[in-house]
Coordinates of N, CA and C in Angstrom, one line a residue:
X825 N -59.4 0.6 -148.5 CA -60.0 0.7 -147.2 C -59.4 -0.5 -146.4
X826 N -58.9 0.0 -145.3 CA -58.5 -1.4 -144.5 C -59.7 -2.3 -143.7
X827 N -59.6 -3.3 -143.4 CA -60.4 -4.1 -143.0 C -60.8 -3.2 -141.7
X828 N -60.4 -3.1 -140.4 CA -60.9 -2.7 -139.1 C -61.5 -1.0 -139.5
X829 N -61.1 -0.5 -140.7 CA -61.5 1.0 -140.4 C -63.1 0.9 -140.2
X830 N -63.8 0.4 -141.1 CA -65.3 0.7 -141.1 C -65.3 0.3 -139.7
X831 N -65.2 -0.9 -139.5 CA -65.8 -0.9 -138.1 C -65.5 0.1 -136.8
X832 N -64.0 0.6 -137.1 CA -63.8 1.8 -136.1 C -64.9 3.3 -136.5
X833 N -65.2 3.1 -137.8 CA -66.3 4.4 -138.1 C -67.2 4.4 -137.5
X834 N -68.1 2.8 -137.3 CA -69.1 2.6 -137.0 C -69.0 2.8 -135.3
X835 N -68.3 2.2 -134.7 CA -68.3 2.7 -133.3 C -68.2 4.2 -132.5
X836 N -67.6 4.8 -133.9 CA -67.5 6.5 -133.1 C -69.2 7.0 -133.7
X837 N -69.4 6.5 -134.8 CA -70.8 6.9 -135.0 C -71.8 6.7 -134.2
X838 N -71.7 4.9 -133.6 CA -72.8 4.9 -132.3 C -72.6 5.8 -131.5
X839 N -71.6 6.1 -130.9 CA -71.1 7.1 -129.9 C -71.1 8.4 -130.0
X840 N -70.7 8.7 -131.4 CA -69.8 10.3 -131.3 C -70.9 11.6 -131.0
X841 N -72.6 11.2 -131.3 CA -73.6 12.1 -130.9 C -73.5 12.4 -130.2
X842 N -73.6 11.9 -128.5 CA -73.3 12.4 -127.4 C -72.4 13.7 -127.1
X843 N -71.1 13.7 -128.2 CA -70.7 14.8 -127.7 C -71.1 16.5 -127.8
X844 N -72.6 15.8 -129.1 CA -73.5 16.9 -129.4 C -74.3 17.4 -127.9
X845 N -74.3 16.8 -126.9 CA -74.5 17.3 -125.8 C -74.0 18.6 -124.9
X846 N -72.6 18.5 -125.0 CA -72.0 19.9 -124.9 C -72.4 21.2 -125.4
X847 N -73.5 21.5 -126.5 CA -74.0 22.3 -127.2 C -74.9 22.7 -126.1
X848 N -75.4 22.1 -125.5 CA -76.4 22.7 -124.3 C -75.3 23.5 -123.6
X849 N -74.2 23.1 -123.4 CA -73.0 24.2 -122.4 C -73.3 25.5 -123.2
X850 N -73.8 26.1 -124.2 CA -73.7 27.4 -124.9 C -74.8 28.0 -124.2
X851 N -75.4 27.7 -123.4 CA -76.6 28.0 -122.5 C -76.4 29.0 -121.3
X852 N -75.2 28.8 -120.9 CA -74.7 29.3 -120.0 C -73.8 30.9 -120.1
X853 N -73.8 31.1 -121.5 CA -74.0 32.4 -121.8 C -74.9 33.7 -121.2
X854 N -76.1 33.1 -121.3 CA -76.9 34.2 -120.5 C -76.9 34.1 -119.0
X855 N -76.2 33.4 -118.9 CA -75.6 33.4 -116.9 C -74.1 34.0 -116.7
X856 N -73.7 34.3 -117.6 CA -72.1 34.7 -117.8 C -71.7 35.6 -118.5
X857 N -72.6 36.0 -119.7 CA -72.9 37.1 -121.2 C -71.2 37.4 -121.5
X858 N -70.5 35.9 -121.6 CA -69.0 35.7 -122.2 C -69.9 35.1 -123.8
X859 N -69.2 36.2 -124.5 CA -69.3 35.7 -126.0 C -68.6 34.3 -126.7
X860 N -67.9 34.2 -125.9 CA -67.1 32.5 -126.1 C -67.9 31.3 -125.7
X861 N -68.9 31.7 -125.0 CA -69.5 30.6 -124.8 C -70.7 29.9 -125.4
X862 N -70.5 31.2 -126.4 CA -72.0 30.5 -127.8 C -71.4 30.1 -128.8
X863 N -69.9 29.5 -128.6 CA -69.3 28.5 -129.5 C -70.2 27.5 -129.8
X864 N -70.3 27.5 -128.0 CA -70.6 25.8 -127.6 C -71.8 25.3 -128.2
X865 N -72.5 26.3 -128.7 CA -73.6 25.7 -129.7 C -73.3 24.9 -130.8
X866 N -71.8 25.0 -131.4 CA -70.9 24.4 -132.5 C -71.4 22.8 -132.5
X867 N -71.6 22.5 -130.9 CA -71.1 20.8 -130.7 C -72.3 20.2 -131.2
X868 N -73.7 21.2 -131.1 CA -74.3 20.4 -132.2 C -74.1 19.8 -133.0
X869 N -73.5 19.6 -133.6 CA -73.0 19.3 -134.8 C -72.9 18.0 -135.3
X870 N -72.9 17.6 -133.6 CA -72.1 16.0 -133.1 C -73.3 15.4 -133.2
X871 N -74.2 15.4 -133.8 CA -75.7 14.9 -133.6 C -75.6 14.3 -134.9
X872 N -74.9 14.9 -135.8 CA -75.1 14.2 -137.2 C -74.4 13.1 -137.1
X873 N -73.3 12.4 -136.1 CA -73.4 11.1 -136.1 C -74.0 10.0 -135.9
X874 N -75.2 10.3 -135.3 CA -75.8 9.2 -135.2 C -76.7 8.9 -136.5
X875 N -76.6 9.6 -137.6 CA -77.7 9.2 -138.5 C -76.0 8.3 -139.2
X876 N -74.9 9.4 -139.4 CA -73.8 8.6 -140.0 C -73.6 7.6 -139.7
X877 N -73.7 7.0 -138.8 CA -73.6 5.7 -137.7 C -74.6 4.4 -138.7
X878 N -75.8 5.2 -138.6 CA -76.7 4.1 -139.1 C -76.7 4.0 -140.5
X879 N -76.0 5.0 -140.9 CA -75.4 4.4 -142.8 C -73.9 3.8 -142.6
X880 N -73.7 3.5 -141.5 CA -72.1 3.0 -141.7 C -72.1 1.7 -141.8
X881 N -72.8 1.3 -141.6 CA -73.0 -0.5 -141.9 C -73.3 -0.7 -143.0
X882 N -73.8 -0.6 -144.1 CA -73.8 -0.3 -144.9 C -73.0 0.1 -146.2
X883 N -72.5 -1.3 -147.4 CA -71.8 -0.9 -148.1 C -72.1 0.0 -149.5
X884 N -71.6 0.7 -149.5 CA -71.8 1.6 -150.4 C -72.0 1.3 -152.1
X885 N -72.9 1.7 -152.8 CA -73.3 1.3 -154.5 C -73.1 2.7 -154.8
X886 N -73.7 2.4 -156.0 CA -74.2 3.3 -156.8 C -75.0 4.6 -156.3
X887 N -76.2 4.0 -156.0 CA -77.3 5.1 -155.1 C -77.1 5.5 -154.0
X888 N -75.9 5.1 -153.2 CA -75.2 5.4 -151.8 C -74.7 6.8 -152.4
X889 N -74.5 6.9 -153.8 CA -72.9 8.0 -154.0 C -73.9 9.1 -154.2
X890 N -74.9 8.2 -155.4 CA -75.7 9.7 -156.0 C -76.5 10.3 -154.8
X891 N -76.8 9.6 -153.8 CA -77.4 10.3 -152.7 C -76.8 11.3 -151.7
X892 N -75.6 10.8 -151.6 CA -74.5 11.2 -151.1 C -74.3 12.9 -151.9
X893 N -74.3 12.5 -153.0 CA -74.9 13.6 -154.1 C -75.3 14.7 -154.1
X894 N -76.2 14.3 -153.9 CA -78.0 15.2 -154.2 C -78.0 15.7 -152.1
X895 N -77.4 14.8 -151.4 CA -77.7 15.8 -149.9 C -76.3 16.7 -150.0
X896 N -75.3 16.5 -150.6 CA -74.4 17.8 -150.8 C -75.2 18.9 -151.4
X897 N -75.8 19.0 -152.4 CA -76.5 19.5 -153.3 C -77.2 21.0 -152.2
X898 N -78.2 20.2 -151.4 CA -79.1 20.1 -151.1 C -78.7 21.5 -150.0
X899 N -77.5 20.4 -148.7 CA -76.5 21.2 -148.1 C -76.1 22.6 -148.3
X900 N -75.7 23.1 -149.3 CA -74.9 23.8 -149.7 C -75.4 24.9 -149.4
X901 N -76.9 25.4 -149.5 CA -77.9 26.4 -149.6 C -77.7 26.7 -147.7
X902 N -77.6 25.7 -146.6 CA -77.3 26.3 -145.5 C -76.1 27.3 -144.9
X903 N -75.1 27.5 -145.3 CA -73.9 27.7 -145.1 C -74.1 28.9 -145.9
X904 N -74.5 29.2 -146.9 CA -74.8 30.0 -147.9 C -75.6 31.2 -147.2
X905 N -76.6 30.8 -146.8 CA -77.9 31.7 -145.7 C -76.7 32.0 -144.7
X906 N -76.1 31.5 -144.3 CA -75.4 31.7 -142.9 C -74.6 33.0 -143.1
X907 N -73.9 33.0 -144.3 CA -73.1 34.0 -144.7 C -73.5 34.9 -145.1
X908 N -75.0 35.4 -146.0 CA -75.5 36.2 -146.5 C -76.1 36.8 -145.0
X909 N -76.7 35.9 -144.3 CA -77.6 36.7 -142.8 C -76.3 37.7 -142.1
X910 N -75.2 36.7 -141.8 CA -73.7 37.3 -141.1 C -73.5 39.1 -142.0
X911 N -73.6 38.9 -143.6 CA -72.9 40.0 -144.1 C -74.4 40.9 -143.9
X912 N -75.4 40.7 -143.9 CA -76.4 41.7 -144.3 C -76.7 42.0 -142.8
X913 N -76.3 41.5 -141.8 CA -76.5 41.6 -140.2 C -74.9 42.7 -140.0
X914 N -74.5 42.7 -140.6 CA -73.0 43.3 -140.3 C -73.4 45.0 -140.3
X915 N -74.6 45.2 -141.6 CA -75.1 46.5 -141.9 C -75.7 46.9 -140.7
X916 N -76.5 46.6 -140.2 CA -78.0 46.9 -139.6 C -77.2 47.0 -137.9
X917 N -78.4 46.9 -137.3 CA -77.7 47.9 -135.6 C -78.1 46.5 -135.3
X918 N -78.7 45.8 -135.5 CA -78.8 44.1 -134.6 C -77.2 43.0 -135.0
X919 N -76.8 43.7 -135.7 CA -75.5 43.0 -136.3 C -74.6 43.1 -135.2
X920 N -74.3 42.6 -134.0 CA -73.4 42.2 -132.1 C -72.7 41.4 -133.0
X921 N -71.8 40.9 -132.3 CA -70.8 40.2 -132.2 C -71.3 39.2 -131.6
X922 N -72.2 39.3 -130.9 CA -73.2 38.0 -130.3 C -73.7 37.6 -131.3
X923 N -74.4 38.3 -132.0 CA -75.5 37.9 -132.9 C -74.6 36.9 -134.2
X924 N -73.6 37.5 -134.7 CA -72.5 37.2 -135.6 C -72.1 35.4 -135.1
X925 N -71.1 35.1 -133.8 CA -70.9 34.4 -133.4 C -72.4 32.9 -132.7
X926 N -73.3 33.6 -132.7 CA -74.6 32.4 -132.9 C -75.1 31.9 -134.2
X927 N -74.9 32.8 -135.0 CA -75.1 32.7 -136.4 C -74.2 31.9 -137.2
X928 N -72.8 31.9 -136.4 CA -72.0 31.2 -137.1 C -72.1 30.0 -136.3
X929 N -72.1 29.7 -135.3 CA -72.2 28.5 -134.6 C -73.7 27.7 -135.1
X930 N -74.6 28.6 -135.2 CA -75.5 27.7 -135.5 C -76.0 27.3 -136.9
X931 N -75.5 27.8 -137.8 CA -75.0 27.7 -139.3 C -74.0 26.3 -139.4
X932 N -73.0 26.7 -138.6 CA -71.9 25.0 -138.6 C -72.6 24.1 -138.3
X933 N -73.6 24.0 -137.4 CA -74.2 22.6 -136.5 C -75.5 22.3 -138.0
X934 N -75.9 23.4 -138.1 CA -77.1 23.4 -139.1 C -76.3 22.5 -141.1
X935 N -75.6 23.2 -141.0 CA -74.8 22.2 -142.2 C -74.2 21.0 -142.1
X936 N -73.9 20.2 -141.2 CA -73.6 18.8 -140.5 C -74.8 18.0 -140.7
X937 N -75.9 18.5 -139.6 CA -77.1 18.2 -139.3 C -78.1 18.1 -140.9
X938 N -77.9 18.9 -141.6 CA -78.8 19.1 -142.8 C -78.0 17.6 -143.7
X939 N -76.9 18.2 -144.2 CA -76.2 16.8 -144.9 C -76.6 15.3 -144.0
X940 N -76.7 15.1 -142.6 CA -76.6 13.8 -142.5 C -78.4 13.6 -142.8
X941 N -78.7 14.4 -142.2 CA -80.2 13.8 -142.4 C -81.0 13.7 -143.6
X942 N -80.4 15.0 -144.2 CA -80.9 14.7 -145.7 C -80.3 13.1 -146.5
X943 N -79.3 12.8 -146.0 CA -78.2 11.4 -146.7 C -79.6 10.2 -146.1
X944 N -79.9 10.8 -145.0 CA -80.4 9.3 -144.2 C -81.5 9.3 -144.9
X945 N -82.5 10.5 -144.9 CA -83.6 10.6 -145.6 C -84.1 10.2 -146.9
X946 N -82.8 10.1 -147.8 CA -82.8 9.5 -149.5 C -82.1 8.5 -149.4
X947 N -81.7 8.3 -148.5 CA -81.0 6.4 -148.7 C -82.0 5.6 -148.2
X948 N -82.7 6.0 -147.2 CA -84.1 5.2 -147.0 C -85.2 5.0 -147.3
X949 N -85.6 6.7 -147.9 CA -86.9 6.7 -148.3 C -86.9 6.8 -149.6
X950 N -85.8 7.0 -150.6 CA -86.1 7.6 -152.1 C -85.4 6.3 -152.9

């Protein structure tokens, strides 16, 4: 690791949540009913910087990794639902292409969001 990287981590992490703000732009869907625009739920996503942010100072041990660990672990079960709702929604008459594309947007934001907070939650409290 070079010396300046952590600190350049830590700065996009104070910052990089904000661009979880754009996720409200997926709103404008039901003013427009463009199916491209419930991407924009994606940018959620950007919210799990700020917990990354506040583990970035912070130099990493042992219990940093196994935690690191155990919220992959933990993770994995969201992405998983995302796919089984997507294929078992694919059967049924509620299965849109809307429905598909929010499911997947909100599945991406929801596995970001799940990993960092579950990380933050066992490095602090466990």
């Amino acid at each position: 690791m070079y010396k300046g990287q952590r600190k350049r981590y830590v700065r996009i992490g104070k910052h990089g949540w904000l661009l979880g703000l754009l996720g409200f732009n997926g709103l404008q869907y039901f003013k427009t009913h463009d199916p491209a625009m419930l991407f924009y739920f994606s940018f959620f996503s950007f919210f799990s910087f700020y917990f990354n942010g506040k583990l970035a100072a912070e130099m990493p041990d042992e219990r940093y990794y196994m935690n690191a660990q155990k919220a992959r672990s933990i993770t994995m079960w969201v992405p998983a639902a995302c796919l089984f709702i997507i294929g078992m929604g694919s059967m049924f008459a509620f299965g849109t292409r809307e429905f598909m594309i929010i499911v997947s947007a909100a599945g991406w934001a929801a596995t970001f969001l799940t990993y960092s907070i579950t990380f933050y939650y066992l490095d602090k409290y466990c």
